[in-house]
mmCIF file of C-alpha atoms in Angstrom:
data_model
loop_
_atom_site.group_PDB
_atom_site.id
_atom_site.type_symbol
_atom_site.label_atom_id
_atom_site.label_comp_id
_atom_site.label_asym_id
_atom_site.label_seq_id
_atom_site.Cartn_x
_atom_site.Cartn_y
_atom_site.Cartn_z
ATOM 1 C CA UNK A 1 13.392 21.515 -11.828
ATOM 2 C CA UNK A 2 14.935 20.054 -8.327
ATOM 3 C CA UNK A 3 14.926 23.704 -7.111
ATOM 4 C CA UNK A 4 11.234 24.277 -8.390
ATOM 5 C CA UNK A 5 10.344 20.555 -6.480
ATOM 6 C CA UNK A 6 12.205 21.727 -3.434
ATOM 7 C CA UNK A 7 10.056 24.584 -3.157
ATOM 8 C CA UNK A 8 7.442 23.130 -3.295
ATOM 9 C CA UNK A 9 7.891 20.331 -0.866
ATOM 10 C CA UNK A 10 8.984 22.609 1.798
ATOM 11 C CA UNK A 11 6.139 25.055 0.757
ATOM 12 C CA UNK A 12 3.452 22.259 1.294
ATOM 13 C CA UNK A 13 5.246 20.984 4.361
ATOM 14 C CA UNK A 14 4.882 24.403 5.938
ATOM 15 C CA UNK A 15 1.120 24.634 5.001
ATOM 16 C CA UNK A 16 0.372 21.257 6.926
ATOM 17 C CA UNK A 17 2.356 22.524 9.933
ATOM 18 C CA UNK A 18 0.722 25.468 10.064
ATOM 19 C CA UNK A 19 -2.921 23.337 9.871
ATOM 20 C CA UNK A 20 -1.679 21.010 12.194
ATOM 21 C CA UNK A 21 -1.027 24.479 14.860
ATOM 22 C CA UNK A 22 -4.428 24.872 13.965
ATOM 23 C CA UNK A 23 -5.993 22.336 14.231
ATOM 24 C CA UNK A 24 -4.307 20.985 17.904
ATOM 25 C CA UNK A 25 -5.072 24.721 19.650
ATOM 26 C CA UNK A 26 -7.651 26.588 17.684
ATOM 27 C CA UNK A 27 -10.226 24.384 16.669
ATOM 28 C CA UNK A 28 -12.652 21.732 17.719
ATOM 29 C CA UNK A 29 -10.309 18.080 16.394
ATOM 30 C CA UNK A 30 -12.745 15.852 17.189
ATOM 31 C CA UNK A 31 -15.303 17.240 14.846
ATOM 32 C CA UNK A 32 -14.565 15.780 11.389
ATOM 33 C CA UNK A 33 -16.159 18.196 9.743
ATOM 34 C CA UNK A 34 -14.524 21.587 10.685
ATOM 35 C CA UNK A 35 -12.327 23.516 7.753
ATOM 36 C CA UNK A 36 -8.900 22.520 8.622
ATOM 37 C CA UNK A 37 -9.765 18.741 9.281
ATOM 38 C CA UNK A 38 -11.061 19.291 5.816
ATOM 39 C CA UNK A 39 -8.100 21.155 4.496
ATOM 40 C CA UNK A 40 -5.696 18.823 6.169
ATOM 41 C CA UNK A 41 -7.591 16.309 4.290
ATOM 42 C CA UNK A 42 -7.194 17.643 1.450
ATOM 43 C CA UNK A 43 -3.231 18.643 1.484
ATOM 44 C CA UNK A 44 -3.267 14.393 2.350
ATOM 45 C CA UNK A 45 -4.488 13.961 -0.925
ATOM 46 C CA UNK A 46 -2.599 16.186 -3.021
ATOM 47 C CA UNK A 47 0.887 14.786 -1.174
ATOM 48 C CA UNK A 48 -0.628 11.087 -2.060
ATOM 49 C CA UNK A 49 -1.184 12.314 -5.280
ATOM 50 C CA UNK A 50 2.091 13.403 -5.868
ATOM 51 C CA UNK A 51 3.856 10.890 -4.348
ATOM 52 C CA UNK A 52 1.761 8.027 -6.379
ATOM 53 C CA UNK A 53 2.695 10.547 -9.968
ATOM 54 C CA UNK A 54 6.623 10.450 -9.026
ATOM 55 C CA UNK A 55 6.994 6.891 -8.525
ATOM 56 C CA UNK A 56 5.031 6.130 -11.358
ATOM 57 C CA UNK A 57 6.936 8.129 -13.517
ATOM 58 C CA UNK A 58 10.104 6.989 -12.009
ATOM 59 C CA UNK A 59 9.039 3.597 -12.764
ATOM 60 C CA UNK A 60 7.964 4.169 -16.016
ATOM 61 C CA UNK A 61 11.150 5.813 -17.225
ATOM 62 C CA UNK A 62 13.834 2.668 -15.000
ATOM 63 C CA UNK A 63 11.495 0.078 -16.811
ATOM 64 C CA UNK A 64 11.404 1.705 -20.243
ATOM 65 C CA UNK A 65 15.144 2.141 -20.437
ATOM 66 C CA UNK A 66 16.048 -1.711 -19.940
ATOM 67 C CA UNK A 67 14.317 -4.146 -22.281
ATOM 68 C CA UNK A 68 15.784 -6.608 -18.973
ATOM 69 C CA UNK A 69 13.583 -4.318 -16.456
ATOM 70 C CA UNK A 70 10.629 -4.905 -18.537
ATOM 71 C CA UNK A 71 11.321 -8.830 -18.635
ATOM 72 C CA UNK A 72 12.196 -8.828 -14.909
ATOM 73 C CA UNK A 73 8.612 -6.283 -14.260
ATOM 74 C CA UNK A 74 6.228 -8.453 -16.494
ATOM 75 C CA UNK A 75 8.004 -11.741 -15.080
ATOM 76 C CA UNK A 76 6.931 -10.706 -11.687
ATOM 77 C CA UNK A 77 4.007 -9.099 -11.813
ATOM 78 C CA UNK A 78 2.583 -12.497 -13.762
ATOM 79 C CA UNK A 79 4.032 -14.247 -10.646
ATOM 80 C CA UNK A 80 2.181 -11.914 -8.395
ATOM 81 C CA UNK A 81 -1.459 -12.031 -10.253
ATOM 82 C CA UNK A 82 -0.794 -15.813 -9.935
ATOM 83 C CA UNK A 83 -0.485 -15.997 -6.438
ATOM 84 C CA UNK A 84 -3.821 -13.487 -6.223
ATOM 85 C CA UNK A 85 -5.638 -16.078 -8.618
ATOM 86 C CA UNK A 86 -4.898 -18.712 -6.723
ATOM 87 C CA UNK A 87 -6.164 -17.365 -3.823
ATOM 88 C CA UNK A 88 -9.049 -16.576 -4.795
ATOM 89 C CA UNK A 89 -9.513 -19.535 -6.105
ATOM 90 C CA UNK A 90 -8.465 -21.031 -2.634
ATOM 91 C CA UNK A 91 -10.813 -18.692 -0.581
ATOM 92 C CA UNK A 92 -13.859 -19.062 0.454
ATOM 93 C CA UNK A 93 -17.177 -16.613 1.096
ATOM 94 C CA UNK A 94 -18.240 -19.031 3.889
ATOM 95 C CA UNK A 95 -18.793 -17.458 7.534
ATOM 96 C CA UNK A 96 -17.406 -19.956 10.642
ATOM 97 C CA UNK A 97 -19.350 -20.957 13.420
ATOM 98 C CA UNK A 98 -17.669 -18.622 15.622
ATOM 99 C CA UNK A 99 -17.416 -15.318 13.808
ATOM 100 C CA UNK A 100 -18.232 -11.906 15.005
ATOM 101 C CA UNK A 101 -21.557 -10.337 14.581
ATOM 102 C CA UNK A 102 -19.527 -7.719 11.836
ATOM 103 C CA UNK A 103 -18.341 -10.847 9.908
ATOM 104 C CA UNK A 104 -21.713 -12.302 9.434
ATOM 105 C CA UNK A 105 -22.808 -8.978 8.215
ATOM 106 C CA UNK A 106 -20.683 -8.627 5.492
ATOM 107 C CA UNK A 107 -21.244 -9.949 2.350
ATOM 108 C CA UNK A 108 -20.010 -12.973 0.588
ATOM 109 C CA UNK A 109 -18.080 -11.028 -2.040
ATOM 110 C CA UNK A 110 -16.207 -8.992 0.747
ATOM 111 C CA UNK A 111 -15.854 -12.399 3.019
ATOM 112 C CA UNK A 112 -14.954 -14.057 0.031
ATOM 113 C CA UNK A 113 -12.120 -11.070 -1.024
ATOM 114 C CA UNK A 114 -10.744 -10.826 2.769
ATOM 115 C CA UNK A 115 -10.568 -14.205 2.491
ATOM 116 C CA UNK A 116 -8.526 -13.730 -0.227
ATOM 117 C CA UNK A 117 -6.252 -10.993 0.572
ATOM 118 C CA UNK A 118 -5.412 -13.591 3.463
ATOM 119 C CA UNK A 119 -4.247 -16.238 1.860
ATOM 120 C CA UNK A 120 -2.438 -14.601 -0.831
ATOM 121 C CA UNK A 121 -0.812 -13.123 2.299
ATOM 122 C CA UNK A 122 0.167 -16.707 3.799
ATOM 123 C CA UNK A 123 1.858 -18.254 0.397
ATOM 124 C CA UNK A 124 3.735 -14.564 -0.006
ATOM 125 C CA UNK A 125 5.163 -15.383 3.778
ATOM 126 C CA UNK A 126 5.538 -18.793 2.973
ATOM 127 C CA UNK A 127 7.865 -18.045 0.184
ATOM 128 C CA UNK A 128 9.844 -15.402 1.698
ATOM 129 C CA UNK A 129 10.535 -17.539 4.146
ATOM 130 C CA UNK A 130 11.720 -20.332 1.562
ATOM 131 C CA UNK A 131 13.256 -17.600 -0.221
ATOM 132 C CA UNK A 132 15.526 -17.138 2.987
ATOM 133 C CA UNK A 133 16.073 -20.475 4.084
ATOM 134 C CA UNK A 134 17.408 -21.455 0.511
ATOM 135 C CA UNK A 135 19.106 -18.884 0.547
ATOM 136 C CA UNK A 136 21.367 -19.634 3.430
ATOM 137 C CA UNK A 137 22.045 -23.174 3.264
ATOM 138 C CA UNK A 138 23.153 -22.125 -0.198
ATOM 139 C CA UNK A 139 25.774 -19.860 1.673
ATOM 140 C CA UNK A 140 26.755 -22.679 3.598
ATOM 141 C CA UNK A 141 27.052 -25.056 1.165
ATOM 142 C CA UNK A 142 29.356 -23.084 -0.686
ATOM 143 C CA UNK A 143 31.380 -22.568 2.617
#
């Protein structure tokens, strides 16, 4: 199987190479719509594809083989749709006085889920950086 895999990495790797020569001296890049944009597109997706299977798979078999890993996963993945909640929750659809002509175009749901995706952003930083600080006065308290 690892042989098979290693095949086919370097197989597609080549490919992409080969429609990346193509693409920088043959061909028109700046027009999105020419055939090796397309089919670099297109080798993107498969590698994302695969990429997205592997770890998935890989996760699936770690977290299936530990009843802990399956605590620890559900544990922190509630943690994490708690901090999205709250967010939203938090966040607001409202546009400020001095937003960009793009902002005000949007609508409220996508304000309203930026808005979101910031915040949830903040209290993640926020308790890294608790995380950290705890983390080393516990060192030196046990100096």
């Amino acid at each position: 199987m690892y042989k098979i895999a290693k095949y086919g990495a370097l197989a597609l790797g080549v490919i992409g190479v080969v429609l990346w020569i193509v693409l920088s001296f043959f061909t028109n890049a700046e027009d999105p719509n020419n055939g090796t944009m397309q089919a670099l597109f297109v080798l993107t997706y498969v590698l994302l594809g695969i990429a997205l299977l592997a770890v998935i798979i890989s996760a699936a078999q770690n977290i299936l083989a530990s009843p802990k890993a399956l605590k620890k996963t559900l544990i922190y993945t509630g943690g994490f749709v708690v901090v999205l909640l709250l967010a939203y929750i938090f966040s607001s659809g409202a546009v400020e006085a001095n937003a960009s002509e793009e902002v005000k175009k949007a609508s409220e749901s996508v304000r309203k889920w930026t808005s979101t995706g910031l915040i949830a952003l903040y209290i993640l930083v926020a308790v890294a950086v608790v995380a950290l600080i705890a983390s080393n006065v516990k060192k030196a308290l046990m100096k």
